[in-house]
Amino acid sequence: MSKADDAPAANKSSVPRRRRLNRLSNLALQGTAELSGPDVNARPMSEHFVVFSEDDVQLRQGGSREATVFDDAALARLAQTAGNLTLDLVFADDSCIDLSFSLPDALLPEMRRIIENEIRYRAPFQEDACFSFWVAEEQKDGAWRARAAVMLRAPVINVIEKLRKHGLSPGIVRRAAKGAPYAATPDWAGHDDGDRPAYGTRHLPSPLKMGLLGSAAFCVAAVVLLVSLTMTAAQSRADANGAQAALATQAQEMAEIRRLDNSLAQATDKLAMVGTLSALLPDGVWLDQMIVSDDTVTLVGFAPSAAEITAVLASLPQLTEIRFGSPVTRDNSQGLERFRIIADLTGVAG
């Protein structure tokens, strides 16, 4: 996980105590090895790389605008001239589905499990038919948000097998999103856990950085002060305060459990809504992108009539404020209209 580079230092008095303690615990659990580990998002693109686009797969070389069709002949020539290479995998345009969602305050191992569960619930494909990779970023207010890319498994496996057939290896996996690209090292690309920090935080770029170190120092000072004050107080008052703190912590944990239950219910409702929408779409509709965020659904594709799609969306009680995200254009060669439709999610549970 990585802190947004442009985020200013948070006002410590405005950060909840539970969040500050989680930061301190995360720092202690990961240790200095994780803090000094390389951030894959900062690594430069490999000299040769594979680009997945909406229609095909291409071989490209840094600094050149020319693209080569990804096939055995091209890979054989590359292996012969350059030897054993590692090629980054770049998912561009509409080659994958983008997901974005907020995260609760939690320790990093638990946060990772939450992210992976959310991706499984939100992805419109069966779990055994798709791959995914993700990053999580700390926002200016100290909250965390995850971004993920989900793609079909079969074409990715085909590319990886062809690379290995010619002595080449897949490298960093990247999402070429406009304005906010990101990268990760998922297991399915052949990355070894030995290349990551020893603590179980794979997929996580170097976290927290200097801002978190300052927050950790603040938390340590606060804990030392609290212990000093407690030792000078009467024992009866200390016992009462301890009992009160335990009750407050228990209440906070119960509230967090209820919030996570609500989040799971929302994800389930959204998944059911996606299935209903797929069944209602009329014949001849071709969706090449569906983006489901916390409060909106975006559909991009082709249809004989874009107006029919808005009528279908209007029949779903979970969707309101249905509108076109860009002007409808017509592809005369196919007799279809290309559309981008956005709808607000207001009817899900929670």
Coordinates of C-alpha atoms in Angstrom, one line a residue:
M1 CA 0.0 0.0 0.0
S2 CA 1.3 3.5 -0.8
K3 CA 0.5 6.9 0.6
A4 CA -0.6 9.4 -2.1
D5 CA 2.5 11.4 -3.0
D6 CA 0.7 14.7 -3.1
A7 CA -1.1 14.3 0.2
P8 CA 0.0 16.8 2.9
A9 CA 0.7 15.7 6.4
A10 CA -2.6 15.0 8.2
N11 CA -3.7 17.1 11.2
K12 CA -3.0 14.7 14.0
S13 CA -5.9 16.1 16.1
S14 CA -8.3 15.3 13.3
V15 CA -7.2 11.6 12.8
P16 CA -9.3 9.2 14.9
R17 CA -7.4 7.4 17.7
R18 CA -8.2 4.0 16.3
R19 CA -6.6 5.0 13.0
R20 CA -3.5 6.4 14.6
L21 CA -3.0 3.1 16.6
N22 CA -3.5 1.1 13.5
R23 CA -0.8 3.1 11.8
L24 CA 1.6 2.4 14.7
S25 CA 0.7 -1.3 14.7
N26 CA 1.2 -1.5 10.9
L27 CA 4.6 0.1 11.2
A28 CA 5.7 -2.3 14.0
L29 CA 4.4 -5.4 12.1
Q30 CA 6.1 -4.6 8.8
G31 CA 9.5 -3.4 10.2
T32 CA 12.2 -1.5 8.4
A33 CA 12.6 -4.1 5.6
E34 CA 9.1 -3.2 4.3
L35 CA 9.7 0.5 4.6
S36 CA 12.9 0.3 2.6
G37 CA 11.5 -2.1 0.0
P38 CA 11.1 -0.9 -3.6
D39 CA 7.8 0.5 -4.8
V40 CA 7.0 -1.2 -8.1
N41 CA 4.9 1.8 -9.1
A42 CA 8.2 3.8 -9.3
R43 CA 10.1 1.3 -11.4
P44 CA 10.6 2.2 -15.1
M45 CA 8.8 0.3 -17.8
S46 CA 10.8 -2.6 -19.2
E47 CA 12.5 -1.9 -22.6
H48 CA 10.2 -4.4 -24.3
F49 CA 6.7 -4.9 -23.1
V50 CA 3.4 -6.5 -24.0
V51 CA 0.3 -4.3 -24.4
F52 CA -3.2 -5.7 -24.0
S53 CA -5.7 -3.5 -25.9
E54 CA -9.4 -3.9 -26.5
D55 CA -8.9 -5.9 -29.8
D56 CA -5.5 -7.6 -29.7
V57 CA -2.1 -8.1 -28.0
Q58 CA 1.0 -6.3 -29.2
L59 CA 4.7 -6.2 -28.6
R60 CA 6.2 -2.8 -28.1
Q61 CA 9.6 -1.2 -27.4
G62 CA 10.2 1.8 -25.3
G63 CA 10.8 5.0 -27.3
S64 CA 9.2 3.6 -30.4
R65 CA 5.7 4.1 -31.6
E66 CA 5.7 1.0 -33.8
A67 CA 3.9 -2.1 -32.5
T68 CA 4.4 -5.7 -33.5
V69 CA 1.7 -8.4 -33.5
F70 CA 2.2 -10.7 -30.6
D71 CA 3.0 -14.1 -32.1
D72 CA 5.6 -16.9 -32.0
A73 CA 7.6 -15.5 -34.9
A74 CA 8.0 -12.1 -33.2
L75 CA 8.9 -13.7 -29.9
A76 CA 11.4 -15.9 -31.5
R77 CA 13.1 -12.9 -33.1
L78 CA 13.1 -11.0 -29.9
A79 CA 14.6 -13.9 -27.9
Q80 CA 17.3 -14.4 -30.6
T81 CA 18.4 -10.8 -30.6
A82 CA 18.0 -9.8 -26.9
G83 CA 18.2 -13.1 -25.0
N84 CA 16.3 -13.8 -21.9
L85 CA 14.2 -10.8 -21.2
T86 CA 11.5 -9.8 -18.7
L87 CA 8.6 -8.0 -20.4
D88 CA 6.1 -5.9 -18.4
L89 CA 2.4 -6.7 -19.1
V90 CA 0.4 -3.5 -19.7
F91 CA -3.4 -3.4 -19.8
A92 CA -4.6 -0.4 -21.8
D93 CA -7.9 1.1 -22.8
D94 CA -10.8 -1.3 -22.3
S95 CA -8.8 -4.5 -22.0
C96 CA -9.9 -4.9 -18.3
I97 CA -12.6 -3.8 -15.9
D98 CA -11.8 -1.1 -13.4
L99 CA -13.0 -1.2 -9.8
S100 CA -12.6 1.4 -7.1
F101 CA -13.8 1.3 -3.5
S102 CA -13.1 2.7 0.0
L103 CA -11.6 0.6 2.8
P104 CA -12.2 0.5 6.6
D105 CA -9.5 1.2 9.2
A106 CA -7.7 -2.1 9.8
L107 CA -4.3 -3.7 10.1
L108 CA -2.6 -4.4 6.8
P109 CA -3.1 -8.2 6.7
E110 CA -6.9 -7.7 7.4
M111 CA -7.1 -4.9 4.9
R112 CA -5.6 -7.1 2.2
R113 CA -8.2 -9.8 2.9
I114 CA -10.9 -7.2 2.7
I115 CA -9.6 -5.9 -0.7
E116 CA -9.4 -9.4 -2.2
N117 CA -12.9 -10.3 -0.9
E118 CA -14.3 -7.1 -2.4
I119 CA -12.8 -7.8 -5.8
R120 CA -14.3 -11.3 -5.8
Y121 CA -17.8 -9.9 -5.0
R122 CA -17.6 -6.9 -7.4
A123 CA -16.0 -8.7 -10.5
P124 CA -18.6 -9.6 -13.1
F125 CA -16.8 -12.8 -14.0
Q126 CA -16.6 -16.2 -12.2
E127 CA -13.6 -16.3 -9.9
D128 CA -11.9 -19.2 -11.9
A129 CA -12.3 -17.3 -15.2
C130 CA -10.5 -14.1 -14.3
F131 CA -7.3 -12.5 -13.0
S132 CA -7.0 -9.3 -11.0
F133 CA -4.4 -7.0 -9.5
W134 CA -4.7 -4.0 -7.3
V135 CA -3.1 -1.2 -5.3
A136 CA -4.4 0.6 -2.2
E137 CA -3.6 4.3 -1.5
E138 CA -4.0 6.5 1.6
Q139 CA -6.0 9.6 1.0
K140 CA -5.5 13.1 2.3
D141 CA -7.9 12.5 5.2
G142 CA -6.1 9.3 6.3
A143 CA -8.6 6.9 4.9
W144 CA -7.6 4.2 2.4
R145 CA -9.0 3.5 -1.0
A146 CA -8.3 0.5 -3.4
R147 CA -8.1 0.5 -7.2
A148 CA -8.3 -2.8 -9.0
A149 CA -8.2 -4.2 -12.6
V150 CA -10.1 -7.4 -13.5
M151 CA -9.5 -9.2 -16.8
L152 CA -10.4 -12.6 -18.3
R153 CA -7.9 -15.3 -17.5
A154 CA -7.7 -17.2 -20.8
P155 CA -5.9 -14.5 -23.0
V156 CA -3.5 -13.7 -20.2
I157 CA -2.5 -17.3 -19.7
N158 CA -2.0 -17.6 -23.5
V159 CA 0.4 -14.6 -23.4
I160 CA 2.4 -15.9 -20.4
E161 CA 2.7 -19.4 -21.9
K162 CA 4.0 -18.0 -25.2
L163 CA 6.6 -15.8 -23.4
R164 CA 7.9 -18.8 -21.4
K165 CA 8.0 -21.0 -24.5
H166 CA 10.6 -18.6 -26.0
G167 CA 12.6 -18.2 -22.7
L168 CA 11.0 -14.8 -21.9
S169 CA 9.4 -13.9 -18.6
P170 CA 6.4 -11.7 -17.5
G171 CA 7.5 -8.7 -15.4
I172 CA 5.5 -6.0 -13.6
V173 CA 1.8 -5.9 -14.3
R174 CA 0.6 -2.4 -15.1
R175 CA -2.8 -0.6 -15.6
A176 CA -2.4 2.2 -18.1
A177 CA -5.3 4.3 -16.7
K178 CA -5.4 7.9 -17.9
G179 CA -3.9 10.3 -15.3
A180 CA -3.5 7.6 -12.6
P181 CA -1.5 4.5 -13.8
Y182 CA -0.6 1.9 -11.3
A183 CA 1.4 -1.4 -11.1
A184 CA 1.6 -4.6 -9.0
T185 CA 3.3 -8.0 -8.8
P186 CA 0.5 -10.5 -8.6
D187 CA 1.1 -14.2 -8.1
W188 CA -0.4 -15.2 -11.4
A189 CA 2.4 -13.4 -13.3
G190 CA 4.9 -15.7 -11.7
H191 CA 6.3 -13.4 -9.0
D192 CA 7.8 -15.2 -6.0
D193 CA 6.9 -14.4 -2.4
G194 CA 10.7 -14.3 -1.7
D195 CA 10.9 -11.1 -3.7
R196 CA 8.5 -9.4 -1.3
P197 CA 8.9 -8.4 2.4
A198 CA 8.8 -11.4 4.8
Y199 CA 5.6 -10.2 6.5
G200 CA 2.4 -11.2 4.7
T201 CA 1.8 -7.9 2.7
R202 CA 2.2 -9.0 -0.9
H203 CA 0.7 -6.7 -3.5
L204 CA 1.6 -3.8 -1.2
P205 CA 4.0 -1.1 -2.5
S206 CA 6.2 0.5 0.2
P207 CA 3.8 2.1 2.6
L208 CA 3.4 5.0 4.9
K209 CA 6.7 6.7 4.1
M210 CA 7.7 9.8 6.0
G211 CA 4.2 11.0 6.9
L212 CA 3.5 7.7 8.7
L213 CA 6.8 7.8 10.5
G214 CA 5.8 11.2 11.9
S215 CA 2.4 9.7 12.8
A216 CA 4.1 6.7 14.5
A217 CA 6.4 9.0 16.5
F218 CA 3.3 11.0 17.6
C219 CA 1.6 7.8 18.7
V220 CA 4.6 6.6 20.7
A221 CA 4.8 9.9 22.5
A222 CA 1.1 9.8 23.2
V223 CA 1.3 6.2 24.6
V224 CA 4.3 7.2 26.8
L225 CA 2.4 10.2 28.2
L226 CA -0.7 8.0 28.8
V227 CA 1.3 5.4 30.8
S228 CA 3.1 8.1 32.9
L229 CA -0.2 9.7 33.8
T230 CA -1.8 6.3 34.6
M231 CA 1.0 5.3 36.9
T232 CA 0.6 8.5 39.0
A233 CA -3.2 8.1 39.4
A234 CA -4.9 6.2 42.1
Q235 CA -5.3 2.5 41.5
S236 CA -9.1 2.6 41.8
R237 CA -9.3 5.4 39.2
A238 CA -7.0 3.4 36.9
D239 CA -9.2 0.3 37.2
A240 CA -12.3 2.4 36.4
N241 CA -10.6 4.0 33.4
G242 CA -9.5 0.6 32.2
A243 CA -13.0 -0.8 32.4
Q244 CA -14.4 2.2 30.6
A245 CA -11.8 2.0 27.8
A246 CA -12.5 -1.7 27.4
L247 CA -16.2 -1.1 27.0
A248 CA -15.5 1.7 24.5
T249 CA -13.2 -0.5 22.5
Q250 CA -15.7 -3.3 22.5
A251 CA -18.5 -0.9 21.3
Q252 CA -16.2 0.4 18.5
E253 CA -15.3 -3.1 17.4
M254 CA -19.0 -4.0 17.2
A255 CA -19.7 -0.9 15.2
E256 CA -16.9 -1.9 12.8
I257 CA -18.3 -5.4 12.4
R258 CA -21.7 -3.9 11.6
R259 CA -20.1 -1.6 9.0
L260 CA -18.3 -4.5 7.4
D261 CA -21.5 -6.5 7.3
N262 CA -23.3 -3.6 5.6
S263 CA -20.4 -3.4 3.1
L264 CA -20.7 -7.1 2.3
A265 CA -24.5 -6.7 1.9
Q266 CA -24.0 -3.8 -0.5
A267 CA -21.5 -5.8 -2.6
T268 CA -23.9 -8.8 -2.8
D269 CA -26.7 -6.5 -3.9
K270 CA -24.5 -4.9 -6.5
L271 CA -23.5 -8.3 -7.9
A272 CA -27.2 -9.4 -8.1
M273 CA -28.0 -6.1 -9.9
V274 CA -25.3 -6.8 -12.4
G275 CA -26.7 -10.2 -13.1
T276 CA -30.2 -8.9 -13.5
L277 CA -28.9 -6.1 -15.9
S278 CA -27.1 -8.7 -18.0
A279 CA -30.3 -10.7 -18.4
L280 CA -32.4 -7.7 -19.3
L281 CA -30.1 -6.3 -22.0
P282 CA -31.8 -6.7 -25.5
D283 CA -30.2 -8.7 -28.3
G284 CA -27.6 -7.0 -30.3
V285 CA -26.1 -5.1 -27.3
W286 CA -22.3 -5.4 -26.9
L287 CA -20.8 -4.2 -23.7
D288 CA -17.1 -3.7 -23.7
Q289 CA -16.8 -2.1 -20.3
M290 CA -18.7 -2.0 -17.0
I291 CA -17.3 0.0 -14.1
V292 CA -19.0 -0.4 -10.7
S293 CA -17.9 2.0 -8.0
D294 CA -19.3 2.9 -4.6
D295 CA -22.2 5.0 -5.9
T296 CA -22.2 4.7 -9.8
V297 CA -22.4 2.2 -12.6
T298 CA -20.9 3.1 -16.0
L299 CA -21.7 1.1 -19.2
V300 CA -19.7 1.5 -22.4
G301 CA -20.5 -0.4 -25.6
F302 CA -22.5 -0.7 -28.8
A303 CA -26.3 -1.2 -29.3
P304 CA -28.8 -0.8 -32.2
S305 CA -30.4 2.0 -30.0
A306 CA -28.7 3.6 -27.0
A307 CA -32.1 4.8 -25.9
E308 CA -33.2 1.2 -25.3
I309 CA -30.3 0.8 -22.8
T310 CA -31.5 3.8 -20.8
A311 CA -35.0 2.3 -20.7
V312 CA -33.7 -1.0 -19.4
L313 CA -31.6 0.8 -16.7
A314 CA -34.7 2.8 -15.7
S315 CA -36.5 -0.4 -14.9
L316 CA -34.0 -1.3 -12.1
P317 CA -35.0 0.2 -8.7
Q318 CA -31.3 0.3 -7.7
L319 CA -30.4 2.9 -10.4
T320 CA -31.4 6.6 -10.7
E321 CA -30.2 9.7 -12.5
I322 CA -29.5 7.8 -15.7
R323 CA -27.5 9.9 -18.2
F324 CA -25.1 9.8 -21.1
G325 CA -21.5 10.3 -20.1
S326 CA -20.6 11.4 -23.6
P327 CA -22.5 12.0 -26.9
V328 CA -23.8 8.9 -28.6
T329 CA -22.0 8.2 -31.9
R330 CA -23.0 5.9 -34.7
D331 CA -20.8 3.3 -36.4
N332 CA -22.4 3.1 -39.9
S333 CA -20.3 0.1 -40.9
Q334 CA -22.0 -2.0 -38.2
G335 CA -25.3 -0.1 -37.9
L336 CA -24.7 0.4 -34.1
E337 CA -24.6 3.3 -31.8
R338 CA -21.6 3.6 -29.4
F339 CA -22.7 4.8 -25.9
R340 CA -21.4 5.7 -22.5
I341 CA -24.1 5.7 -19.9
I342 CA -23.8 6.6 -16.2
A343 CA -26.3 5.8 -13.5
D344 CA -26.3 6.5 -9.7
L345 CA -26.5 3.6 -7.3
T346 CA -29.0 4.6 -4.7
G347 CA -31.2 1.5 -4.2
V348 CA -28.7 -1.0 -2.8
A349 CA -29.1 -2.2 0.8
G350 CA -27.2 -0.4 3.6

